[in-house]
Tab-separated table of C-alpha atoms in Angstrom:
chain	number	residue	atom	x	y	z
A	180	UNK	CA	128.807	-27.591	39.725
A	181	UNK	CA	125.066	-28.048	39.458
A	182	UNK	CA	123.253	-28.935	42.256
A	183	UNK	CA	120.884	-31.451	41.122
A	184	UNK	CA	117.464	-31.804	43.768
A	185	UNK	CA	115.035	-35.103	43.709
A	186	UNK	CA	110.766	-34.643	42.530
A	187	UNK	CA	110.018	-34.542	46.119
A	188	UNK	CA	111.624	-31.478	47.211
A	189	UNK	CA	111.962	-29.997	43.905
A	190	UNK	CA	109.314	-26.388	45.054
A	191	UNK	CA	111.091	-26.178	48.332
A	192	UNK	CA	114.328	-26.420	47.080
A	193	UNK	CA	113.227	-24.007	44.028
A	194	UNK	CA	112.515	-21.367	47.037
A	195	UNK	CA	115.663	-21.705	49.243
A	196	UNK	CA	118.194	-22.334	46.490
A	197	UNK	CA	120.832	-19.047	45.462
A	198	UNK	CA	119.180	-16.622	42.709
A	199	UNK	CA	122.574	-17.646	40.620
A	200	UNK	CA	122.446	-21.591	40.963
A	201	UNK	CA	121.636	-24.341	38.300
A	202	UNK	CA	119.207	-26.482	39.184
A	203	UNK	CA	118.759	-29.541	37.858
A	204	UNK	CA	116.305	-32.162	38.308
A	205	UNK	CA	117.038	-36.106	38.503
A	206	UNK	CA	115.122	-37.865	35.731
A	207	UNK	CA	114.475	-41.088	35.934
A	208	UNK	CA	114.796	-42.369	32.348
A	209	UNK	CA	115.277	-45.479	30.426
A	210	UNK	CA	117.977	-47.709	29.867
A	211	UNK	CA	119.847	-47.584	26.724
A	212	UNK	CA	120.612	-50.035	24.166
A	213	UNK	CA	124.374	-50.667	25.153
A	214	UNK	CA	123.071	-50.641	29.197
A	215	UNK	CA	123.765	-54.494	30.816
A	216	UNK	CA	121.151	-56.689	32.526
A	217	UNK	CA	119.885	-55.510	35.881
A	218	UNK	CA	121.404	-58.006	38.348
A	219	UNK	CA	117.682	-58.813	39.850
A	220	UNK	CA	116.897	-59.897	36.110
A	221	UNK	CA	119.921	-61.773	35.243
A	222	UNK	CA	118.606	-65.336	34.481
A	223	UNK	CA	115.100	-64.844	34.235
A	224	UNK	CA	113.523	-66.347	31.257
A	225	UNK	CA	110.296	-64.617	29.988
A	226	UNK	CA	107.654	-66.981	29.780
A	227	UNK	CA	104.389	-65.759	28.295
A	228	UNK	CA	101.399	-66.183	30.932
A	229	UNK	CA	98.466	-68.976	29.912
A	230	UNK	CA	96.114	-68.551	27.440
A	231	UNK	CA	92.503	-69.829	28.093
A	232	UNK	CA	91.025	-71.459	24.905
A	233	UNK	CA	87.555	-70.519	26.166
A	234	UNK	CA	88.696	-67.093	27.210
A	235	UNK	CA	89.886	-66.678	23.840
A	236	UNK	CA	87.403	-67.986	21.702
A	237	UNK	CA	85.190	-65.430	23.845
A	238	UNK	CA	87.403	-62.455	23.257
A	239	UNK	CA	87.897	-62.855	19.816
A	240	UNK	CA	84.456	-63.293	19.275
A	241	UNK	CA	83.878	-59.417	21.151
A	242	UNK	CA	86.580	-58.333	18.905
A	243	UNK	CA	84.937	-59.188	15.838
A	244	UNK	CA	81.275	-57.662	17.472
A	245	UNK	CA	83.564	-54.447	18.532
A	246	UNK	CA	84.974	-53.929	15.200
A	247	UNK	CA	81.384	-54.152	13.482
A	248	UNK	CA	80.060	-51.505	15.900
A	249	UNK	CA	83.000	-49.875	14.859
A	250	UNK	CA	82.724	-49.578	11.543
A	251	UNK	CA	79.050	-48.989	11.343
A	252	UNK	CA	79.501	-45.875	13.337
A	253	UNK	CA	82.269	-44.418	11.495
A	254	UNK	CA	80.402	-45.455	8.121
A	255	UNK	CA	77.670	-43.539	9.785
A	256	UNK	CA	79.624	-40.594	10.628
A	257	UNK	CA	81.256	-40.695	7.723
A	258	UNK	CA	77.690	-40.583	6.265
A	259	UNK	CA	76.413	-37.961	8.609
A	260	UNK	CA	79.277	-35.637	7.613
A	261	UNK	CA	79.209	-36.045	3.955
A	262	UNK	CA	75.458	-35.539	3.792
A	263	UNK	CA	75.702	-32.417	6.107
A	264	UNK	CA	78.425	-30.940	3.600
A	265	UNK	CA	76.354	-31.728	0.645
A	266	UNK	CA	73.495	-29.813	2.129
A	267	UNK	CA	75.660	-26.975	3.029
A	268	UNK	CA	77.500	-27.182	-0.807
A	269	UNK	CA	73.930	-27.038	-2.524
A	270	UNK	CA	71.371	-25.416	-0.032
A	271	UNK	CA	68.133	-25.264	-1.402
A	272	UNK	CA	68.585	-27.954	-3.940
A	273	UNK	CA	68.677	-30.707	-1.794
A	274	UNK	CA	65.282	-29.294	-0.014
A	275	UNK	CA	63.686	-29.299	-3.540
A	276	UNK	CA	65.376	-32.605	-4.320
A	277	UNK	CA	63.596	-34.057	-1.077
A	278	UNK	CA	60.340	-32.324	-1.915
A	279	UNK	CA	60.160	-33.710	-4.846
A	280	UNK	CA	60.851	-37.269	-4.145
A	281	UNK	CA	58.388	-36.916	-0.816
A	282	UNK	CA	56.010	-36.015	-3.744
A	283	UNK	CA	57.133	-38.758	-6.218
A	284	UNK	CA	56.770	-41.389	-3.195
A	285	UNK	CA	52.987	-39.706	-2.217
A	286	UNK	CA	51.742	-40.764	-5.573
A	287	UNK	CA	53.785	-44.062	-5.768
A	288	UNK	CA	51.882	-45.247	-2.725
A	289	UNK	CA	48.628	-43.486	-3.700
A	290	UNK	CA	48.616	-45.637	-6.952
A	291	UNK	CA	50.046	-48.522	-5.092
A	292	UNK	CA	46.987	-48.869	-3.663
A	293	UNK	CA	44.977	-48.150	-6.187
A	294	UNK	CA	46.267	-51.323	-7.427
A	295	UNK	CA	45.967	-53.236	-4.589
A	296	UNK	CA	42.292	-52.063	-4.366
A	297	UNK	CA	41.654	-53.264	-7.958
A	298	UNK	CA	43.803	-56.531	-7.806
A	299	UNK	CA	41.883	-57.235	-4.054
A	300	UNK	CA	38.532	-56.978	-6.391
A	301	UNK	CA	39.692	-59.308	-9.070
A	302	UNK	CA	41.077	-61.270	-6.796
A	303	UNK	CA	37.144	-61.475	-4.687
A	304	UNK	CA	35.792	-61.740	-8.034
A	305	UNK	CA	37.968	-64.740	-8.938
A	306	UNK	CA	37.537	-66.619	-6.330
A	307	UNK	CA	33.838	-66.555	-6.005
A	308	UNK	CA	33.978	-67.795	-9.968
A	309	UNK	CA	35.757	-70.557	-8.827
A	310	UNK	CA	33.616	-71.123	-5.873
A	311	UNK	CA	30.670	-71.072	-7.886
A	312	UNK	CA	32.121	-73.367	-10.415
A	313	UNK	CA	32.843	-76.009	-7.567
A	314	UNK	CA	29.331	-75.922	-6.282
A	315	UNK	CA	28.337	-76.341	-10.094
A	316	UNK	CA	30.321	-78.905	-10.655
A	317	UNK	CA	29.425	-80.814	-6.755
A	318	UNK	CA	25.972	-80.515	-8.455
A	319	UNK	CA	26.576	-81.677	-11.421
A	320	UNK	CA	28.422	-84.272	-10.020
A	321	UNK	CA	25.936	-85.663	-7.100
A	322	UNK	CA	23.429	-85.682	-10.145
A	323	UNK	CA	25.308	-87.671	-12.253
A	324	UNK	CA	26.092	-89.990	-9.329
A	325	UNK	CA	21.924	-89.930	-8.608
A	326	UNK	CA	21.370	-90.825	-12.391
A	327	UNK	CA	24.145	-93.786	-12.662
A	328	UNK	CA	22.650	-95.208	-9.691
A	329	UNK	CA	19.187	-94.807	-10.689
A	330	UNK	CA	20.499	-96.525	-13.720
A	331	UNK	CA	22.271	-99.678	-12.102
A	332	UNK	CA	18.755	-99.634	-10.073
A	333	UNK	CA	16.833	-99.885	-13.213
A	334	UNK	CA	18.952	-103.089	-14.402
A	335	UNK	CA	18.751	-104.873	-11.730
A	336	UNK	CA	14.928	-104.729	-11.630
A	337	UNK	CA	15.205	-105.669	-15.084
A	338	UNK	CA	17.906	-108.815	-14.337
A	339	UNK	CA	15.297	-109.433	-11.491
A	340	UNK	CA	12.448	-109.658	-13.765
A	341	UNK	CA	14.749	-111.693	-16.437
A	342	UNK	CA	15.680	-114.187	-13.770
A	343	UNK	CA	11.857	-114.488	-12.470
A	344	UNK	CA	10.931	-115.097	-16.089
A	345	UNK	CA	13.878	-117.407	-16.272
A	346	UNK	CA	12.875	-119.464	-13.021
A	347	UNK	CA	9.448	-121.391	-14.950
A	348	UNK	CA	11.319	-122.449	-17.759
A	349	UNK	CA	13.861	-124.007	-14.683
A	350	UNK	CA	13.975	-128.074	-15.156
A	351	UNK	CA	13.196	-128.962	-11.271
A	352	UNK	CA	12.426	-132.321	-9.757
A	353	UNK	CA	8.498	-131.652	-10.676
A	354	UNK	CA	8.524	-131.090	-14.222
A	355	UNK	CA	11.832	-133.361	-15.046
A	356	UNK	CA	9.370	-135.937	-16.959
A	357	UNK	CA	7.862	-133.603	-18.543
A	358	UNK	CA	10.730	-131.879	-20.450
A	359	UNK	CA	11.543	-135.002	-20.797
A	360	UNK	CA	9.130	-135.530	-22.949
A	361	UNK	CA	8.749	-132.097	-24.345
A	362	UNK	CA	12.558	-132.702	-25.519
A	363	UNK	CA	11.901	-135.445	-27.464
A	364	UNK	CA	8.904	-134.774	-29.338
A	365	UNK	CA	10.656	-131.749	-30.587
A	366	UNK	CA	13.765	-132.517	-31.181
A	367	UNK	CA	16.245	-129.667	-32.363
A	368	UNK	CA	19.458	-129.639	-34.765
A	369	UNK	CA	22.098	-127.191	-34.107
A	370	UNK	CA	24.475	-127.904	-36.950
A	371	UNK	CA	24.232	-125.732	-40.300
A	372	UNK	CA	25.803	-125.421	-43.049
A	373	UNK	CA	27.329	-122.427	-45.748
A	374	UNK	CA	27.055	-122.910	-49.432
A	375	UNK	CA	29.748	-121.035	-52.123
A	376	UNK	CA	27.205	-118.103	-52.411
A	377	UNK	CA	27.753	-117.988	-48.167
A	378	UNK	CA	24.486	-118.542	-47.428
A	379	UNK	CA	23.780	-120.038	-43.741
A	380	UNK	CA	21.363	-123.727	-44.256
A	381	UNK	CA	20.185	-125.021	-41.189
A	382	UNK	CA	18.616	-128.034	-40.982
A	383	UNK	CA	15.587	-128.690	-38.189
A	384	UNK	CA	14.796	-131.784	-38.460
A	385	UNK	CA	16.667	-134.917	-38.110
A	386	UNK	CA	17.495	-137.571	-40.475
């Protein structure tokens, strides 16, 4: 028979047990396929426990942060390794390969700005042209608005002359009789006539 001891007394009972005994140790396993229900079960439905919406909506939104932290750092250690086996695969060509485009990139941005330089002059250049040509053209402009109304000033002194010219040949109450009489001593024919040859006869006096 073999004499089977428990996990609690298993070193003492090691010690004090026959040099020709089996020991054997009770395992505490799982249940097979074919085992029945365990009475204290029997009946029990399994009901899943309560989800919280909010809880959820929470944790899925960590899950979807935790997997892109994820998979940046293994794309970066994936990176990491790859680049470190590269460098040990070709040694001293990747140094020269990196000296070379440090180089390449020094003389990018040396003629970079270069360019800026010049364009930042053009640019100066331009816009005091244009500045220029606005205060040119203000000028030109508050002259021509200094000449028009110099003008309109000059015709109406000349409308105000006309008119004061105009005002003694005015019929008033004073000289009524007068015109009167001027009007009918000379008396004046505005009809005329054309003949075939389109000549304009105008006839002065009355008949």
């Amino acid at each position: 028979m073999f004499q089977v001891i428990s996990g609690r007394s298993g070193p003492a009972a090691r010690l004090l047990a026959p040099r020709g005994a089996v020991l054997v140790e009770a395992v505490r396993g799982r249940k097979s396929r074919t085992d029945p229900v365990a009475k204290s079960k029997q009946g029990r439905i399994k009901v899943p426990p309560p989800i919280d919406p909010v809880e959820m909506v929470v944790l899925k939104e960590r899950y979807s942060e935790y997997m892109l932290i994820m998979r940046a750092l293994r794309l970066e250690f994936k990176e990491e390794v790859l680049r470190k086996k590269y460098e040990e695969e070709t040694g001293s060509l990747v140094a020269e390969k990196v000296r070379q485009e440090a180089q390449e990139h020094s003389a990018l941005m040396a003629w970079n700005n270069q360019e800026n330089l010049r364009l930042l002059k053009l640019r100066i250049l331009r816009i005091q042209e244009e500045t220029e040509e606005a205060e040119r053209k203000k000028q030109e402009a508050a002259i021509e608005r200094e000449r028009e109304q110099q003008e309109f000033i000059r015709e109406k002194e000349k409308e105000i002359l006309q008119l004061q010219e105009d005002v003694k040949n005015f019929i008033t109450l004073d000289n009524l009789d007068q015109r009167i009489e001027e009007a009918l001593d000379n008396p004046k024919n505005y009809n005329f006539a054309i003949d075939k040859e389109g000549r304009v006869v105008h006839q002065t006096m009355l008949q």
